mmCIF file of C-alpha atoms in Angstrom:
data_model
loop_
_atom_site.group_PDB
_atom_site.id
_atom_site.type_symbol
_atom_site.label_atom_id
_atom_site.label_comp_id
_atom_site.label_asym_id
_atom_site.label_seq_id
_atom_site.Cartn_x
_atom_site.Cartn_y
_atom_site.Cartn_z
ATOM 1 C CA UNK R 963 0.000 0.000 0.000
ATOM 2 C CA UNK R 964 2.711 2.214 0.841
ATOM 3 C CA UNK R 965 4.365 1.549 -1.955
ATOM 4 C CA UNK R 966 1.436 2.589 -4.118
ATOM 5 C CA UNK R 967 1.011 5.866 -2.205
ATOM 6 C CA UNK R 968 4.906 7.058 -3.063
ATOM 7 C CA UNK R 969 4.552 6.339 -6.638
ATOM 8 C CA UNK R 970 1.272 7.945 -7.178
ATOM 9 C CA UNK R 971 3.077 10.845 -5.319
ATOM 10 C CA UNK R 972 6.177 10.662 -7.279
ATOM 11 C CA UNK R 973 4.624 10.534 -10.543
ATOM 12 C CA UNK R 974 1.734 13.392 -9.631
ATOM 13 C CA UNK R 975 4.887 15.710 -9.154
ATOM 14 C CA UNK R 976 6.278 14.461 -11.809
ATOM 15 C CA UNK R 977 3.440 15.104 -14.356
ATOM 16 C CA UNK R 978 3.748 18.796 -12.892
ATOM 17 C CA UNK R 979 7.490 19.004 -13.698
ATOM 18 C CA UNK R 980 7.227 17.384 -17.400
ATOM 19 C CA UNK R 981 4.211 20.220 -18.042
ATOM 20 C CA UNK R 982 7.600 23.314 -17.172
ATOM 21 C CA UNK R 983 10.536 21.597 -19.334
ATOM 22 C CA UNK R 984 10.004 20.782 -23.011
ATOM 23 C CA UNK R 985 11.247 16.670 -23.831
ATOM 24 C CA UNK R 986 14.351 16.759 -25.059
ATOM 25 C CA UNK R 987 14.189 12.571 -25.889
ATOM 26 C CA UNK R 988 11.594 10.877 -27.398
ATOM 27 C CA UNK R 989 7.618 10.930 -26.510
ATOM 28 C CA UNK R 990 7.315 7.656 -25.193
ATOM 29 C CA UNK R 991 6.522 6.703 -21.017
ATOM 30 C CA UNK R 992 8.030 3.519 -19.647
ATOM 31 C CA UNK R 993 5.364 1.456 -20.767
ATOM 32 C CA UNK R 994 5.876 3.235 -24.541
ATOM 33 C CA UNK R 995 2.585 5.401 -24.096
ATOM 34 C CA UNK R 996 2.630 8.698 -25.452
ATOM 35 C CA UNK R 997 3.765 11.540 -23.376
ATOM 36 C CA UNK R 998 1.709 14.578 -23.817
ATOM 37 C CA UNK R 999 3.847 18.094 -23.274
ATOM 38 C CA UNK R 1000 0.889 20.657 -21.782
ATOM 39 C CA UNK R 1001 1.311 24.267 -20.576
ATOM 40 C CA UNK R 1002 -0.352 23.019 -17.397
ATOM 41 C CA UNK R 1003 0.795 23.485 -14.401
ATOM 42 C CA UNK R 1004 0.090 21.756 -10.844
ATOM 43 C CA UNK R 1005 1.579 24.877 -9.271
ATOM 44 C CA UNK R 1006 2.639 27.987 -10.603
ATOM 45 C CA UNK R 1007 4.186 31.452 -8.830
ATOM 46 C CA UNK R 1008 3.583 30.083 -5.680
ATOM 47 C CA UNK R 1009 -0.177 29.149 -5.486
ATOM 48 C CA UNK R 1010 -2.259 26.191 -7.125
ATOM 49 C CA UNK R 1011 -6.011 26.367 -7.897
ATOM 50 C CA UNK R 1012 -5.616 22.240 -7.445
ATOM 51 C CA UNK R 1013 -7.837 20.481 -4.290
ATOM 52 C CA UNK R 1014 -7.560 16.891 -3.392
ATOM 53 C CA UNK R 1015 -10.862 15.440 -3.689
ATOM 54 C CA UNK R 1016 -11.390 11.775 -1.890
ATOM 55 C CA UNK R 1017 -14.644 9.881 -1.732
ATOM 56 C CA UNK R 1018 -17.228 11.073 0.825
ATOM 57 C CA UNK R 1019 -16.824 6.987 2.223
ATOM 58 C CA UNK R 1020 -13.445 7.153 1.511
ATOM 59 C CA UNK R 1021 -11.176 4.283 2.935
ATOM 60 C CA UNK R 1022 -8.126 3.648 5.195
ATOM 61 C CA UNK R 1023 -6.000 3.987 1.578
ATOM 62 C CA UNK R 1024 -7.564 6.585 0.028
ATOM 63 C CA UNK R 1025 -7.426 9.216 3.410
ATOM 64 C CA UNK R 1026 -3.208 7.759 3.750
ATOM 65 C CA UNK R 1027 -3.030 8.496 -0.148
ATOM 66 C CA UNK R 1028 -4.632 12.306 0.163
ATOM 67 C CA UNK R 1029 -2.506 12.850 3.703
ATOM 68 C CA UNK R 1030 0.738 11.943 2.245
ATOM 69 C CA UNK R 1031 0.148 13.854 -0.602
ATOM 70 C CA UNK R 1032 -0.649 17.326 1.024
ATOM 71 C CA UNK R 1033 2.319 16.374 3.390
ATOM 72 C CA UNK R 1034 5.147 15.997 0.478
ATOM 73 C CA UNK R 1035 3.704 18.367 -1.807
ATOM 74 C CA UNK R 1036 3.598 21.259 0.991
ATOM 75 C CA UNK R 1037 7.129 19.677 1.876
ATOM 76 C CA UNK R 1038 8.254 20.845 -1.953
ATOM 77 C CA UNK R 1039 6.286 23.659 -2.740
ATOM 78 C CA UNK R 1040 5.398 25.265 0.916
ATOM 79 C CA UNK R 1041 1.745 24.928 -0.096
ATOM 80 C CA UNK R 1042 -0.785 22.997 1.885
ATOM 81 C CA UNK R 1043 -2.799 21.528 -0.466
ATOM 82 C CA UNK R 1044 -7.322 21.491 0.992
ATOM 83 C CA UNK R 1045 -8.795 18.014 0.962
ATOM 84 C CA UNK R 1046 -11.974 17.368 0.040
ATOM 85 C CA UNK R 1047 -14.841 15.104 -0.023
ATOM 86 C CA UNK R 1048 -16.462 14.739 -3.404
ATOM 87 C CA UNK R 1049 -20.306 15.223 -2.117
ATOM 88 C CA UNK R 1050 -22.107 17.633 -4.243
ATOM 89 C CA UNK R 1051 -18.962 18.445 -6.897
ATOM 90 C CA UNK R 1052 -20.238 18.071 -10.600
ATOM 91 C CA UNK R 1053 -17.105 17.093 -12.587
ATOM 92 C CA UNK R 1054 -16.934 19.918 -15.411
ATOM 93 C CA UNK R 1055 -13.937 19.980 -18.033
ATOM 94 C CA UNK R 1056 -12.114 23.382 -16.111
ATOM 95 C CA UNK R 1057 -11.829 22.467 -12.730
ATOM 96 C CA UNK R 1058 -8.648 21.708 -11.350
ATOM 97 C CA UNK R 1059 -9.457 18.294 -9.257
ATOM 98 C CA UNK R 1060 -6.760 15.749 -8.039
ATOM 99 C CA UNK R 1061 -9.344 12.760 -7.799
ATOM 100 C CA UNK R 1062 -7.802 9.567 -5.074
ATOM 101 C CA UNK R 1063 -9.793 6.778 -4.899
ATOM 102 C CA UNK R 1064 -13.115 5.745 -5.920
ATOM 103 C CA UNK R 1065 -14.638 9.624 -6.242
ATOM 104 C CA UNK R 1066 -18.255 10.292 -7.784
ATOM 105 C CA UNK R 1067 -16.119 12.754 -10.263
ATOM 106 C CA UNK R 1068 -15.183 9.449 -12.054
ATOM 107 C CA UNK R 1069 -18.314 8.834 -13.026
ATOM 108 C CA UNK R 1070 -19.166 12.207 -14.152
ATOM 109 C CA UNK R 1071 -16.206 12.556 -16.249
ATOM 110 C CA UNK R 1072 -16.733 9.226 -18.326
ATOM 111 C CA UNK R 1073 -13.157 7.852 -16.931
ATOM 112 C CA UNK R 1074 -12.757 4.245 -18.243
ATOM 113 C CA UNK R 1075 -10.692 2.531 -15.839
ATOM 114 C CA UNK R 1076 -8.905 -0.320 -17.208
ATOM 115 C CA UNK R 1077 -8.659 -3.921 -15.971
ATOM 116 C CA UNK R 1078 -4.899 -4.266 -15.204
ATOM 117 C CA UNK R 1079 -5.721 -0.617 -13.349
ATOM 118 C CA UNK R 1080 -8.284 -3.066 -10.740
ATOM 119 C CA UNK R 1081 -5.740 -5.631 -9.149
ATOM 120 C CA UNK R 1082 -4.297 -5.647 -5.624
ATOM 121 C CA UNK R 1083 -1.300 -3.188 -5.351
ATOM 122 C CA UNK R 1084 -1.964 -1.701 -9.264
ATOM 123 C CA UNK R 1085 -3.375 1.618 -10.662
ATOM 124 C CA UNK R 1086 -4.526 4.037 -12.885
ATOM 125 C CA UNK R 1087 -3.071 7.888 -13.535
ATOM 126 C CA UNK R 1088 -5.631 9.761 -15.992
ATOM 127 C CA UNK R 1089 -6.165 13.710 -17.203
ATOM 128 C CA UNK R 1090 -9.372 14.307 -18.788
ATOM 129 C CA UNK R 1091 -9.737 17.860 -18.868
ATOM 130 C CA UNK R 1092 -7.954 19.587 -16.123
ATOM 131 C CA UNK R 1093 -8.348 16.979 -13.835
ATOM 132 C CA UNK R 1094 -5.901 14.536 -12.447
ATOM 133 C CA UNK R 1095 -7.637 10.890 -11.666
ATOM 134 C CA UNK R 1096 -5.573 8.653 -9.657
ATOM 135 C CA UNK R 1097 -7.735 5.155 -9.133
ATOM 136 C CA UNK R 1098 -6.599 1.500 -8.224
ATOM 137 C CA UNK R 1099 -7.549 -1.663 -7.246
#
């Protein structure tokens, strides 16, 4: 689980560094899926119009995933990053959501979540819109 938790971190901030530096190698991930270059930003001059938003029921993993992540990315940036529940939040194409976990936003956005995404200790990291998804199994 813990494992999980740093990589989703790790790759979150590193999604937000990839958007500031143009590739200098080819566009490929590890997995050779395409790597998008945006002008999006999870941070920029010093404040983020980002929140963390975790299920209303949100587990044990979900509420370690969204503490951890406030926690390192205030560690890096000086920001402390709200949390919150996704009761009453309509997904919508502009906001700036970091979804963890099984969220209603999900739903609302259409987000196909693939198989291998579903098994014990595995995941999913999606954009649709301005939104980050971040979903596993």
């Amino acid at each position: 689980m813990k494992r999980f938790i740093i990589l989703f971190l790790v790759l979150v901030l590193s999604f937000s560094m990839t958007a500031c530096v143009p590739s200098q190698n080819d566009d490929t991930g590890p997995d050779n899926s395409e790597v998008v270059i945006t002008d999006k930003y999870l941070m920029r001059d010093g404040i983020t119009d980002y929140v963390i938003v975790i299920p209303e029921e949100s587990n044990a993993m979900e509420n370690v995933a969204s503490e951890e992540f406030v926690s390192i990315f205030k560690e890096s940036t000086g920001y402390n990053m709200q949390v919150i529940k996704d009761t009453g939040l309509t997904f919508d194409q502009t906001k700036k959501y970091i979804s963890i976990g099984n969220t209603t936003l999900i739903e609302q956005a259409n987000m196909q979540v693939p198989e291998k995404a579903k098994g014990v200790n595995a995941y999913t990291i999606q954009t649709i819109g301005d939104s980050i998804f971040c979903v596993g199994g």
